[in-house]
Amino acid sequence: MAKLNFGGVEETVVTRGEFPVEKAREILKDETIAVIGYGVQGPGQGLNLRDNGFNVIVGQRQGKTFEKAIADGWKPGETLFSIEEACAKATIILCLLSDAAVISVWPTIKPHLTQGKALYFSHGFAINWNDRTGVVPPKDIDVIMVAPKGSGATVRSLFLEGRGINSSFAVYQDYTGRALERTIALGIGIGSGYLFETTFEREAVSDLTGERGSLMGAIQGLLLAQYEVLRENGHTPSEAFNETVEELTQSLMPLFAAKGMDWMYANCSTTAQRGALDWMGPFHDAIKPVVQKLYASVKSGEEAQRSIDSNSAPDYRDRLNEELRQLRESELWRTAVTVRQLRPENNK
């Protein structure tokens, strides 16, 4: 593990160069890794571990997701089992269920957490707020985390491209004295490009803040506000969408993703440069109080409780689908469908 300096702050980072997959396989050669849950993160992490030569099985309830696992090559009775069977067979249990599902399935998992096993998460939610979730692991196991900074689909697609997703890692409980090496080996095994150290608390709080903020909630709010103002002032849907979303995602994001915001600014017109530099301050000043309020809500556990209460409601799925339908059928995102069809790659 290396110590790297990020803007004056020293952090612990692990790369595949210093910790190759061969070393990870050697560390975990006697382990049976059970992927519990085959929804969002399960397929990507499970398939990457399998392709990298680890001893992996899947635990999943019967249903559509069970059939998806079969379609991905997991064999019932050999590498695909019920959750109970997989947990019993495993020495490392990868709990990759949704936060709500972890709460409901925890009574099934806990009896199989026998001495020396490892319980692995990809999100700090269940452990950090265990006074609300009830997920309190026994003291004689390792409790560890590798949290990819992206969706399960991205974990898989970047692996297949020969690249790797960034991931954070943490050890919550080290009973065996091997918790850290197990964690890093699993992080490399699932295809992480590099891993940076965190804690369960920091990961949980930063993750919920990011999802509600710049990654999803705030970006939709900002895009919709600008689109609405343009439309209210007579601009067409196509023009409003292109100036709000299409140019951002197709032209500008790749620039600052590659070399930073200053480089993106330097490669735009002088008019754009001046306007961006003048207006980033007012936007920052208007938005920071909202982010501070959001962070306080996450830190206090209020957001976690809201999520638990909402996701455990009997009509949760119906209400979610209705909210997503409204988002999908809004003018902004109906315009997106048409604009995407007009992209050159779709008109060959």
CSV table of N, CA, C and O in Angstrom, one decimal, residues 92-211:
chain,number,residue,atom,x,y,z
A,92,ILE,N,-16.3,-16.5,3.0
A,92,ILE,CA,-16.5,-15.1,2.9
A,92,ILE,C,-17.9,-14.9,2.3
A,92,ILE,O,-18.2,-15.4,1.2
A,93,ILE,N,-18.7,-14.1,3.0
A,93,ILE,CA,-20.0,-13.8,2.5
A,93,ILE,C,-20.1,-12.4,2.0
A,93,ILE,O,-19.9,-11.4,2.7
A,94,LEU,N,-20.3,-12.2,0.6
A,94,LEU,CA,-20.4,-10.9,0.0
A,94,LEU,C,-21.9,-10.5,0.1
A,94,LEU,O,-22.7,-11.0,-0.7
A,95,CYS,N,-22.2,-9.6,1.0
A,95,CYS,CA,-23.6,-9.2,1.1
A,95,CYS,C,-23.9,-8.0,0.2
A,95,CYS,O,-23.6,-6.9,0.5
A,96,LEU,N,-24.4,-8.4,-1.0
A,96,LEU,CA,-24.6,-7.4,-2.1
A,96,LEU,C,-26.1,-7.1,-2.4
A,96,LEU,O,-26.5,-6.8,-3.5
A,97,LEU,N,-26.9,-7.3,-1.3
A,97,LEU,CA,-28.3,-7.0,-1.4
A,97,LEU,C,-28.5,-5.5,-1.3
A,97,LEU,O,-27.6,-4.8,-0.8
A,98,SER,N,-29.7,-5.0,-1.7
A,98,SER,CA,-30.0,-3.6,-1.5
A,98,SER,C,-30.1,-3.4,0.0
A,98,SER,O,-30.2,-4.3,0.8
A,99,ASP,N,-30.0,-2.1,0.4
A,99,ASP,CA,-30.0,-1.8,1.9
A,99,ASP,C,-31.3,-2.3,2.5
A,99,ASP,O,-31.3,-2.9,3.6
A,100,ALA,N,-32.4,-2.2,1.8
A,100,ALA,CA,-33.7,-2.7,2.4
A,100,ALA,C,-33.7,-4.2,2.5
A,100,ALA,O,-34.2,-4.8,3.5
A,101,ALA,N,-33.2,-4.9,1.5
A,101,ALA,CA,-33.1,-6.3,1.5
A,101,ALA,C,-32.2,-6.9,2.5
A,101,ALA,O,-32.4,-7.9,3.1
A,102,VAL,N,-31.1,-6.2,2.8
A,102,VAL,CA,-30.1,-6.6,3.9
A,102,VAL,C,-30.9,-6.7,5.2
A,102,VAL,O,-30.7,-7.7,5.9
A,103,ILE,N,-31.7,-5.7,5.5
A,103,ILE,CA,-32.5,-5.7,6.7
A,103,ILE,C,-33.4,-6.9,6.8
A,103,ILE,O,-33.5,-7.6,7.8
A,104,SER,N,-34.1,-7.2,5.7
A,104,SER,CA,-35.1,-8.3,5.7
A,104,SER,C,-34.4,-9.7,5.7
A,104,SER,O,-34.9,-10.7,6.3
A,105,VAL,N,-33.2,-9.8,5.1
A,105,VAL,CA,-32.5,-11.1,4.9
A,105,VAL,C,-31.5,-11.4,6.1
A,105,VAL,O,-31.1,-12.5,6.2
A,106,TRP,N,-31.2,-10.3,6.8
A,106,TRP,CA,-30.2,-10.5,7.9
A,106,TRP,C,-30.5,-11.7,8.8
A,106,TRP,O,-29.6,-12.4,9.2
A,107,PRO,N,-31.7,-11.9,9.3
A,107,PRO,CA,-32.0,-13.1,10.1
A,107,PRO,C,-31.6,-14.4,9.4
A,107,PRO,O,-31.3,-15.4,10.1
A,108,THR,N,-31.6,-14.5,8.1
A,108,THR,CA,-31.2,-15.6,7.4
A,108,THR,C,-29.7,-15.8,7.3
A,108,THR,O,-29.1,-16.9,7.4
A,109,ILE,N,-29.0,-14.7,7.2
A,109,ILE,CA,-27.5,-14.7,7.0
A,109,ILE,C,-26.8,-14.9,8.4
A,109,ILE,O,-25.9,-15.7,8.4
A,110,LYS,N,-27.3,-14.2,9.4
A,110,LYS,CA,-26.6,-14.2,10.7
A,110,LYS,C,-26.2,-15.5,11.3
A,110,LYS,O,-25.1,-15.7,11.7
A,111,PRO,N,-27.1,-16.5,11.2
A,111,PRO,CA,-26.8,-17.8,11.8
A,111,PRO,C,-25.6,-18.5,11.2
A,111,PRO,O,-24.9,-19.4,11.8
A,112,HIS,N,-25.2,-18.1,10.0
A,112,HIS,CA,-24.1,-18.8,9.2
A,112,HIS,C,-22.8,-18.0,9.4
A,112,HIS,O,-21.8,-18.4,8.8
A,113,LEU,N,-22.8,-16.9,10.2
A,113,LEU,CA,-21.6,-16.2,10.4
A,113,LEU,C,-20.9,-16.8,11.6
A,113,LEU,O,-20.8,-16.2,12.7
A,114,THR,N,-20.3,-17.9,11.3
A,114,THR,CA,-19.5,-18.7,12.3
A,114,THR,C,-18.1,-18.1,12.4
A,114,THR,O,-17.6,-17.4,11.6
A,115,GLN,N,-17.4,-18.6,13.5
A,115,GLN,CA,-16.1,-18.0,13.8
A,115,GLN,C,-15.1,-18.0,12.7
A,115,GLN,O,-15.0,-19.1,12.0
A,116,GLY,N,-14.5,-16.9,12.4
A,116,GLY,CA,-13.4,-16.8,11.4
A,116,GLY,C,-13.9,-16.5,10.0
A,116,GLY,O,-13.1,-16.2,9.2
A,117,LYS,N,-15.2,-16.5,9.8
A,117,LYS,CA,-15.7,-16.1,8.5
A,117,LYS,C,-15.5,-14.6,8.3
A,117,LYS,O,-15.2,-13.8,9.2
A,118,ALA,N,-15.7,-14.1,7.1
A,118,ALA,CA,-15.7,-12.7,6.8
A,118,ALA,C,-17.0,-12.3,6.2
A,118,ALA,O,-17.6,-13.0,5.3
A,119,LEU,N,-17.6,-11.2,6.6
A,119,LEU,CA,-18.8,-10.6,6.1
A,119,LEU,C,-18.4,-9.3,5.4
A,119,LEU,O,-17.8,-8.4,6.0
A,120,TYR,N,-18.7,-9.3,4.1
A,120,TYR,CA,-18.2,-8.2,3.2
A,120,TYR,C,-19.4,-7.4,2.7
A,120,TYR,O,-20.5,-8.0,2.3
A,121,PHE,N,-19.3,-6.1,2.6
A,121,PHE,CA,-20.3,-5.2,2.1
A,121,PHE,C,-19.7,-4.3,1.0
A,121,PHE,O,-18.5,-4.2,0.9
A,122,SER,N,-20.5,-3.8,0.2
A,122,SER,CA,-20.1,-2.8,-0.8
A,122,SER,C,-20.7,-1.4,-0.5
A,122,SER,O,-20.7,-0.5,-1.3
A,123,HIS,N,-21.2,-1.3,0.7
A,123,HIS,CA,-21.8,0.0,1.1
A,123,HIS,C,-21.8,0.0,2.7
A,123,HIS,O,-22.1,-1.1,3.3
A,124,GLY,N,-21.5,1.1,3.3
A,124,GLY,CA,-21.4,1.2,4.7
A,124,GLY,C,-22.8,1.3,5.5
A,124,GLY,O,-22.8,1.3,6.7
A,125,PHE,N,-23.9,1.4,4.7
A,125,PHE,CA,-25.2,1.8,5.2
A,125,PHE,C,-25.6,0.9,6.4
A,125,PHE,O,-25.9,1.3,7.5
A,126,ALA,N,-25.7,-0.4,6.1
A,126,ALA,CA,-26.2,-1.4,7.1
A,126,ALA,C,-25.5,-1.4,8.4
A,126,ALA,O,-26.0,-1.5,9.5
A,127,ILE,N,-24.1,-1.3,8.3
A,127,ILE,CA,-23.3,-1.3,9.5
A,127,ILE,C,-23.3,0.1,10.2
A,127,ILE,O,-23.4,0.2,11.5
A,128,ASN,N,-23.1,1.1,9.5
A,128,ASN,CA,-23.0,2.4,10.1
A,128,ASN,C,-24.2,2.9,10.8
A,128,ASN,O,-24.2,3.5,11.9
A,129,TRP,N,-25.4,2.5,10.3
A,129,TRP,CA,-26.7,2.8,10.9
A,129,TRP,C,-27.3,1.6,11.5
A,129,TRP,O,-28.5,1.4,11.4
A,130,ASN,N,-26.5,0.7,12.1
A,130,ASN,CA,-27.0,-0.6,12.6
A,130,ASN,C,-28.0,-0.4,13.8
A,130,ASN,O,-28.7,-1.4,14.1
A,131,ASP,N,-28.0,0.8,14.4
A,131,ASP,CA,-29.0,1.0,15.4
A,131,ASP,C,-30.4,1.1,14.8
A,131,ASP,O,-31.4,0.9,15.4
A,132,ARG,N,-30.4,1.4,13.5
A,132,ARG,CA,-31.7,1.5,12.7
A,132,ARG,C,-31.9,0.2,11.9
A,132,ARG,O,-33.1,-0.1,11.6
A,133,THR,N,-30.9,-0.4,11.4
A,133,THR,CA,-31.0,-1.6,10.5
A,133,THR,C,-31.1,-2.9,11.3
A,133,THR,O,-31.6,-3.9,10.8
A,134,GLY,N,-30.5,-2.9,12.5
A,134,GLY,CA,-30.4,-4.2,13.2
A,134,GLY,C,-29.3,-5.1,12.8
A,134,GLY,O,-29.3,-6.2,13.3
A,135,VAL,N,-28.5,-4.7,11.9
A,135,VAL,CA,-27.4,-5.5,11.3
A,135,VAL,C,-26.2,-5.4,12.2
A,135,VAL,O,-25.3,-4.5,12.0
A,136,VAL,N,-26.1,-6.2,13.3
A,136,VAL,CA,-25.0,-6.2,14.3
A,136,VAL,C,-24.3,-7.6,14.1
A,136,VAL,O,-24.8,-8.6,14.6
A,137,PRO,N,-23.1,-7.6,13.5
A,137,PRO,CA,-22.5,-8.9,13.3
A,137,PRO,C,-21.8,-9.4,14.6
A,137,PRO,O,-21.5,-8.7,15.5
A,138,PRO,N,-21.7,-10.7,14.6
A,138,PRO,CA,-21.0,-11.3,15.8
A,138,PRO,C,-19.5,-10.8,15.9
A,138,PRO,O,-19.0,-10.4,14.9
A,139,LYS,N,-18.9,-10.9,17.1
A,139,LYS,CA,-17.6,-10.4,17.3
A,139,LYS,C,-16.5,-11.3,16.8
A,139,LYS,O,-15.3,-10.8,16.7
A,140,ASP,N,-16.8,-12.5,16.5
A,140,ASP,CA,-15.7,-13.4,16.1
A,140,ASP,C,-15.6,-13.7,14.6
A,140,ASP,O,-15.2,-14.7,14.1
A,141,ILE,N,-15.9,-12.6,13.8
A,141,ILE,CA,-15.8,-12.7,12.4
A,141,ILE,C,-15.1,-11.4,11.9
A,141,ILE,O,-15.0,-10.4,12.7
A,142,ASP,N,-14.6,-11.4,10.7
A,142,ASP,CA,-14.1,-10.1,10.0
A,142,ASP,C,-15.3,-9.4,9.4
A,142,ASP,O,-16.1,-10.1,8.8
A,143,VAL,N,-15.3,-8.1,9.5
A,143,VAL,CA,-16.3,-7.3,8.8
A,143,VAL,C,-15.6,-6.3,7.9
A,143,VAL,O,-14.9,-5.5,8.5
A,144,ILE,N,-15.8,-6.4,6.6
A,144,ILE,CA,-15.0,-5.6,5.7
A,144,ILE,C,-15.8,-5.0,4.6
A,144,ILE,O,-17.0,-5.4,4.4
A,145,MET,N,-15.2,-4.2,3.8
A,145,MET,CA,-15.9,-3.5,2.7
A,145,MET,C,-15.0,-3.2,1.5
A,145,MET,O,-13.9,-2.7,1.7
A,146,VAL,N,-15.5,-3.4,0.3
A,146,VAL,CA,-15.0,-2.8,-0.9
A,146,VAL,C,-16.2,-2.2,-1.6
A,146,VAL,O,-17.1,-2.8,-1.9
A,147,ALA,N,-16.1,-0.9,-1.8
A,147,ALA,CA,-17.2,-0.1,-2.4
A,147,ALA,C,-16.8,0.5,-3.8
A,147,ALA,O,-16.2,1.5,-3.8
A,148,PRO,N,-17.2,-0.2,-4.9
A,148,PRO,CA,-16.9,0.4,-6.2
A,148,PRO,C,-17.6,1.7,-6.4
A,148,PRO,O,-18.7,1.9,-6.0
A,149,LYS,N,-16.9,2.6,-7.0
A,149,LYS,CA,-17.5,4.0,-7.2
A,149,LYS,C,-18.2,4.0,-8.6
A,149,LYS,O,-17.9,4.8,-9.5
A,150,GLY,N,-19.2,3.2,-8.6
A,150,GLY,CA,-20.1,3.1,-9.8
A,150,GLY,C,-21.0,2.0,-9.7
A,150,GLY,O,-21.0,1.2,-8.8
A,151,SER,N,-21.9,1.9,-10.7
A,151,SER,CA,-22.9,0.8,-10.8
A,151,SER,C,-22.2,-0.6,-11.0
A,151,SER,O,-21.1,-0.7,-11.5
A,152,GLY,N,-23.0,-1.6,-10.7
A,152,GLY,CA,-22.5,-2.9,-11.0
A,152,GLY,C,-22.3,-3.2,-12.4
A,152,GLY,O,-21.3,-3.9,-12.8
A,153,ALA,N,-23.1,-2.6,-13.3
A,153,ALA,CA,-22.9,-2.7,-14.7
A,153,ALA,C,-21.5,-2.1,-15.2
A,153,ALA,O,-20.8,-2.7,-16.0
A,154,THR,N,-21.1,-1.0,-14.5
A,154,THR,CA,-19.9,-0.4,-14.8
A,154,THR,C,-18.7,-1.2,-14.3
A,154,THR,O,-17.6,-1.4,-15.0
A,155,VAL,N,-18.9,-1.9,-13.1
A,155,VAL,CA,-17.9,-2.8,-12.6
A,155,VAL,C,-17.6,-3.8,-13.6
A,155,VAL,O,-16.4,-4.2,-13.9
A,156,ARG,N,-18.6,-4.4,-14.3
A,156,ARG,CA,-18.4,-5.4,-15.3
A,156,ARG,C,-17.9,-4.9,-16.6
A,156,ARG,O,-16.9,-5.5,-17.1
A,157,SER,N,-18.4,-3.8,-17.1
A,157,SER,CA,-18.0,-3.3,-18.4
A,157,SER,C,-16.6,-2.9,-18.4
A,157,SER,O,-15.8,-3.1,-19.4
A,158,LEU,N,-16.1,-2.2,-17.3
A,158,LEU,CA,-14.7,-1.7,-17.3
A,158,LEU,C,-13.8,-2.9,-17.2
A,158,LEU,O,-12.7,-2.9,-17.7
A,159,PHE,N,-14.2,-4.0,-16.5
A,159,PHE,CA,-13.4,-5.2,-16.3
A,159,PHE,C,-13.2,-5.8,-17.7
A,159,PHE,O,-12.1,-6.2,-18.1
A,160,LEU,N,-14.3,-5.9,-18.5
A,160,LEU,CA,-14.2,-6.5,-19.8
A,160,LEU,C,-13.4,-5.7,-20.8
A,160,LEU,O,-12.9,-6.2,-21.7
A,161,GLU,N,-13.3,-4.4,-20.5
A,161,GLU,CA,-12.5,-3.5,-21.4
A,161,GLU,C,-11.0,-3.6,-21.0
A,161,GLU,O,-10.2,-3.0,-21.6
A,162,GLY,N,-10.7,-4.4,-19.9
A,162,GLY,CA,-9.3,-4.4,-19.4
A,162,GLY,C,-8.9,-3.3,-18.5
A,162,GLY,O,-7.8,-3.1,-18.2
A,163,ARG,N,-9.9,-2.5,-18.1
A,163,ARG,CA,-9.7,-1.4,-17.2
A,163,ARG,C,-10.1,-1.7,-15.8
A,163,ARG,O,-10.0,-2.9,-15.4
A,164,GLY,N,-10.5,-0.8,-15.0
A,164,GLY,CA,-11.0,-1.1,-13.7
A,164,GLY,C,-11.6,0.1,-13.1
A,164,GLY,O,-11.3,1.2,-13.4
A,165,ILE,N,-12.6,-0.2,-12.2
A,165,ILE,CA,-13.3,0.9,-11.5
A,165,ILE,C,-12.6,1.3,-10.2
A,165,ILE,O,-11.9,0.4,-9.6
A,166,ASN,N,-12.6,2.5,-9.8
A,166,ASN,CA,-12.1,3.0,-8.6
A,166,ASN,C,-13.0,2.4,-7.4
A,166,ASN,O,-14.2,2.4,-7.6
A,167,SER,N,-12.4,2.0,-6.3
A,167,SER,CA,-13.1,1.5,-5.2
A,167,SER,C,-12.5,2.0,-3.9
A,167,SER,O,-11.3,2.2,-3.8
A,168,SER,N,-13.4,2.2,-2.9
A,168,SER,CA,-12.8,2.4,-1.6
A,168,SER,C,-12.8,1.1,-0.8
A,168,SER,O,-13.5,0.2,-1.2
A,169,PHE,N,-12.1,1.1,0.3
A,169,PHE,CA,-12.0,-0.1,1.1
A,169,PHE,C,-12.0,0.2,2.6
A,169,PHE,O,-11.5,1.3,3.0
A,170,ALA,N,-12.5,-0.7,3.4
A,170,ALA,CA,-12.4,-0.4,4.9
A,170,ALA,C,-12.5,-1.7,5.6
A,170,ALA,O,-13.1,-2.7,5.2
A,171,VAL,N,-11.9,-1.7,6.8
A,171,VAL,CA,-12.1,-2.8,7.8
A,171,VAL,C,-12.8,-2.3,9.0
A,171,VAL,O,-12.3,-1.4,9.7
A,172,TYR,N,-13.9,-2.9,9.3
A,172,TYR,CA,-14.7,-2.5,10.5
A,172,TYR,C,-14.4,-3.4,11.7
A,172,TYR,O,-14.3,-2.9,12.8
A,173,GLN,N,-14.1,-4.6,11.4
A,173,GLN,CA,-13.8,-5.6,12.5
A,173,GLN,C,-12.8,-6.6,12.0
A,173,GLN,O,-13.0,-7.3,11.0
A,174,ASP,N,-11.6,-6.7,12.7
A,174,ASP,CA,-10.6,-7.6,12.3
A,174,ASP,C,-10.4,-8.7,13.4
A,174,ASP,O,-9.7,-8.5,14.4
A,175,TYR,N,-11.1,-9.8,13.3
A,175,TYR,CA,-11.0,-10.9,14.2
A,175,TYR,C,-9.9,-11.8,13.9
A,175,TYR,O,-9.2,-12.3,14.8
A,176,THR,N,-9.7,-12.1,12.6
A,176,THR,CA,-8.7,-13.1,12.3
A,176,THR,C,-7.3,-12.6,12.2
A,176,THR,O,-6.3,-13.4,12.1
A,177,GLY,N,-7.1,-11.3,12.1
A,177,GLY,CA,-5.8,-10.7,11.8
A,177,GLY,C,-5.5,-10.7,10.3
A,177,GLY,O,-4.5,-10.2,9.9
A,178,ARG,N,-6.5,-11.2,9.5
A,178,ARG,CA,-6.3,-11.3,8.1
A,178,ARG,C,-7.3,-10.4,7.3
A,178,ARG,O,-7.4,-10.4,6.1
A,179,ALA,N,-8.0,-9.6,8.1
A,179,ALA,CA,-9.1,-8.8,7.5
A,179,ALA,C,-8.7,-7.9,6.4
A,179,ALA,O,-9.3,-7.8,5.3
A,180,LEU,N,-7.5,-7.2,6.6
A,180,LEU,CA,-7.1,-6.3,5.6
A,180,LEU,C,-6.6,-7.0,4.3
A,180,LEU,O,-7.0,-6.6,3.2
A,181,GLU,N,-5.9,-8.1,4.4
A,181,GLU,CA,-5.4,-8.7,3.2
A,181,GLU,C,-6.6,-9.4,2.5
A,181,GLU,O,-6.7,-9.4,1.3
A,182,ARG,N,-7.6,-9.9,3.2
A,182,ARG,CA,-8.8,-10.4,2.6
A,182,ARG,C,-9.5,-9.3,1.8
A,182,ARG,O,-10.0,-9.5,0.7
A,183,THR,N,-9.6,-8.1,2.4
A,183,THR,CA,-10.3,-7.0,1.8
A,183,THR,C,-9.6,-6.6,0.5
A,183,THR,O,-10.3,-6.4,-0.5
A,184,ILE,N,-8.3,-6.4,0.6
A,184,ILE,CA,-7.6,-5.9,-0.6
A,184,ILE,C,-7.6,-7.0,-1.7
A,184,ILE,O,-7.8,-6.6,-2.9
A,185,ALA,N,-7.5,-8.2,-1.3
A,185,ALA,CA,-7.6,-9.3,-2.3
A,185,ALA,C,-8.9,-9.3,-3.0
A,185,ALA,O,-9.0,-9.5,-4.3
A,186,LEU,N,-10.0,-9.1,-2.3
A,186,LEU,CA,-11.3,-9.1,-2.9
A,186,LEU,C,-11.5,-7.9,-3.8
A,186,LEU,O,-12.1,-7.9,-4.9
A,187,GLY,N,-10.9,-6.7,-3.3
A,187,GLY,CA,-11.0,-5.5,-4.2
A,187,GLY,C,-10.3,-5.7,-5.5
A,187,GLY,O,-10.8,-5.3,-6.5
A,188,ILE,N,-9.1,-6.3,-5.5
A,188,ILE,CA,-8.4,-6.6,-6.7
A,188,ILE,C,-9.2,-7.7,-7.5
A,188,ILE,O,-9.3,-7.6,-8.8
A,189,GLY,N,-9.7,-8.7,-6.8
A,189,GLY,CA,-10.5,-9.7,-7.5
A,189,GLY,C,-11.7,-9.3,-8.3
A,189,GLY,O,-12.0,-9.8,-9.3
A,190,ILE,N,-12.4,-8.3,-7.7
A,190,ILE,CA,-13.6,-7.8,-8.4
A,190,ILE,C,-13.2,-6.8,-9.6
A,190,ILE,O,-14.1,-6.3,-10.3
A,191,GLY,N,-11.9,-6.5,-9.7
A,191,GLY,CA,-11.5,-5.7,-10.9
A,191,GLY,C,-11.2,-4.3,-10.6
A,191,GLY,O,-11.2,-3.5,-11.6
A,192,SER,N,-11.0,-3.9,-9.4
A,192,SER,CA,-10.8,-2.5,-9.1
A,192,SER,C,-9.5,-2.0,-9.7
A,192,SER,O,-8.5,-2.7,-9.7
A,193,GLY,N,-9.5,-0.8,-10.3
A,193,GLY,CA,-8.3,-0.2,-10.9
A,193,GLY,C,-7.4,0.2,-9.8
A,193,GLY,O,-6.2,-0.1,-9.8
A,194,TYR,N,-7.9,0.9,-8.8
A,194,TYR,CA,-7.2,1.2,-7.6
A,194,TYR,C,-8.1,1.3,-6.4
A,194,TYR,O,-9.3,1.5,-6.6
A,195,LEU,N,-7.6,1.1,-5.2
A,195,LEU,CA,-8.5,1.2,-4.0
A,195,LEU,C,-7.9,2.3,-3.1
A,195,LEU,O,-6.7,2.4,-2.9
A,196,PHE,N,-8.8,3.0,-2.5
A,196,PHE,CA,-8.4,4.0,-1.5
A,196,PHE,C,-9.1,3.8,-0.2
A,196,PHE,O,-10.3,3.3,-0.2
A,197,GLU,N,-8.4,4.1,0.9
A,197,GLU,CA,-8.9,3.7,2.2
A,197,GLU,C,-10.0,4.6,2.7
A,197,GLU,O,-9.9,5.9,2.5
A,198,THR,N,-11.0,4.1,3.4
A,198,THR,CA,-12.0,4.9,4.0
A,198,THR,C,-12.4,4.2,5.3
A,198,THR,O,-11.8,3.3,5.8
A,199,THR,N,-13.6,4.6,5.9
A,199,THR,CA,-14.2,3.9,7.0
A,199,THR,C,-15.7,3.6,6.6
A,199,THR,O,-16.2,4.2,5.6
A,200,PHE,N,-16.3,2.7,7.3
A,200,PHE,CA,-17.7,2.4,7.0
A,200,PHE,C,-18.6,3.7,7.2
A,200,PHE,O,-19.4,4.0,6.3
A,201,GLU,N,-18.3,4.5,8.2
A,201,GLU,CA,-19.0,5.7,8.4
A,201,GLU,C,-18.8,6.7,7.3
A,201,GLU,O,-19.7,7.3,6.7
A,202,ARG,N,-17.5,7.0,6.9
A,202,ARG,CA,-17.2,7.9,5.9
A,202,ARG,C,-17.8,7.5,4.5
A,202,ARG,O,-18.4,8.3,3.8
A,203,GLU,N,-17.7,6.2,4.2
A,203,GLU,CA,-18.3,5.8,2.9
A,203,GLU,C,-19.8,5.9,2.9
A,203,GLU,O,-20.4,6.4,1.9
A,204,ALA,N,-20.5,5.6,4.0
A,204,ALA,CA,-21.9,5.7,4.0
A,204,ALA,C,-22.4,7.1,3.9
A,204,ALA,O,-23.3,7.4,3.1
A,205,VAL,N,-21.8,8.0,4.6
A,205,VAL,CA,-22.2,9.4,4.6
A,205,VAL,C,-21.9,10.1,3.3
A,205,VAL,O,-22.7,10.8,2.7
A,206,SER,N,-20.6,9.8,2.7
A,206,SER,CA,-20.3,10.4,1.5
A,206,SER,C,-21.1,9.9,0.3
A,206,SER,O,-21.5,10.6,-0.6
A,207,ASP,N,-21.4,8.6,0.4
A,207,ASP,CA,-22.2,8.0,-0.7
A,207,ASP,C,-23.6,8.5,-0.7
A,207,ASP,O,-24.1,8.9,-1.8
A,208,LEU,N,-24.3,8.6,0.4
A,208,LEU,CA,-25.6,9.1,0.4
A,208,LEU,C,-25.6,10.6,0.0
A,208,LEU,O,-26.6,11.1,-0.7
A,209,THR,N,-24.6,11.4,0.4
A,209,THR,CA,-24.5,12.8,0.1
A,209,THR,C,-24.3,12.9,-1.5
A,209,THR,O,-25.0,13.7,-2.1
A,210,GLY,N,-23.4,12.1,-2.0
A,210,GLY,CA,-23.2,12.2,-3.5
A,210,GLY,C,-24.4,11.8,-4.3
A,210,GLY,O,-24.7,12.5,-5.3
A,211,GLU,N,-25.1,10.7,-3.9
A,211,GLU,CA,-26.3,10.3,-4.7
A,211,GLU,C,-27.4,11.4,-4.7
A,211,GLU,O,-28.0,11.6,-5.7
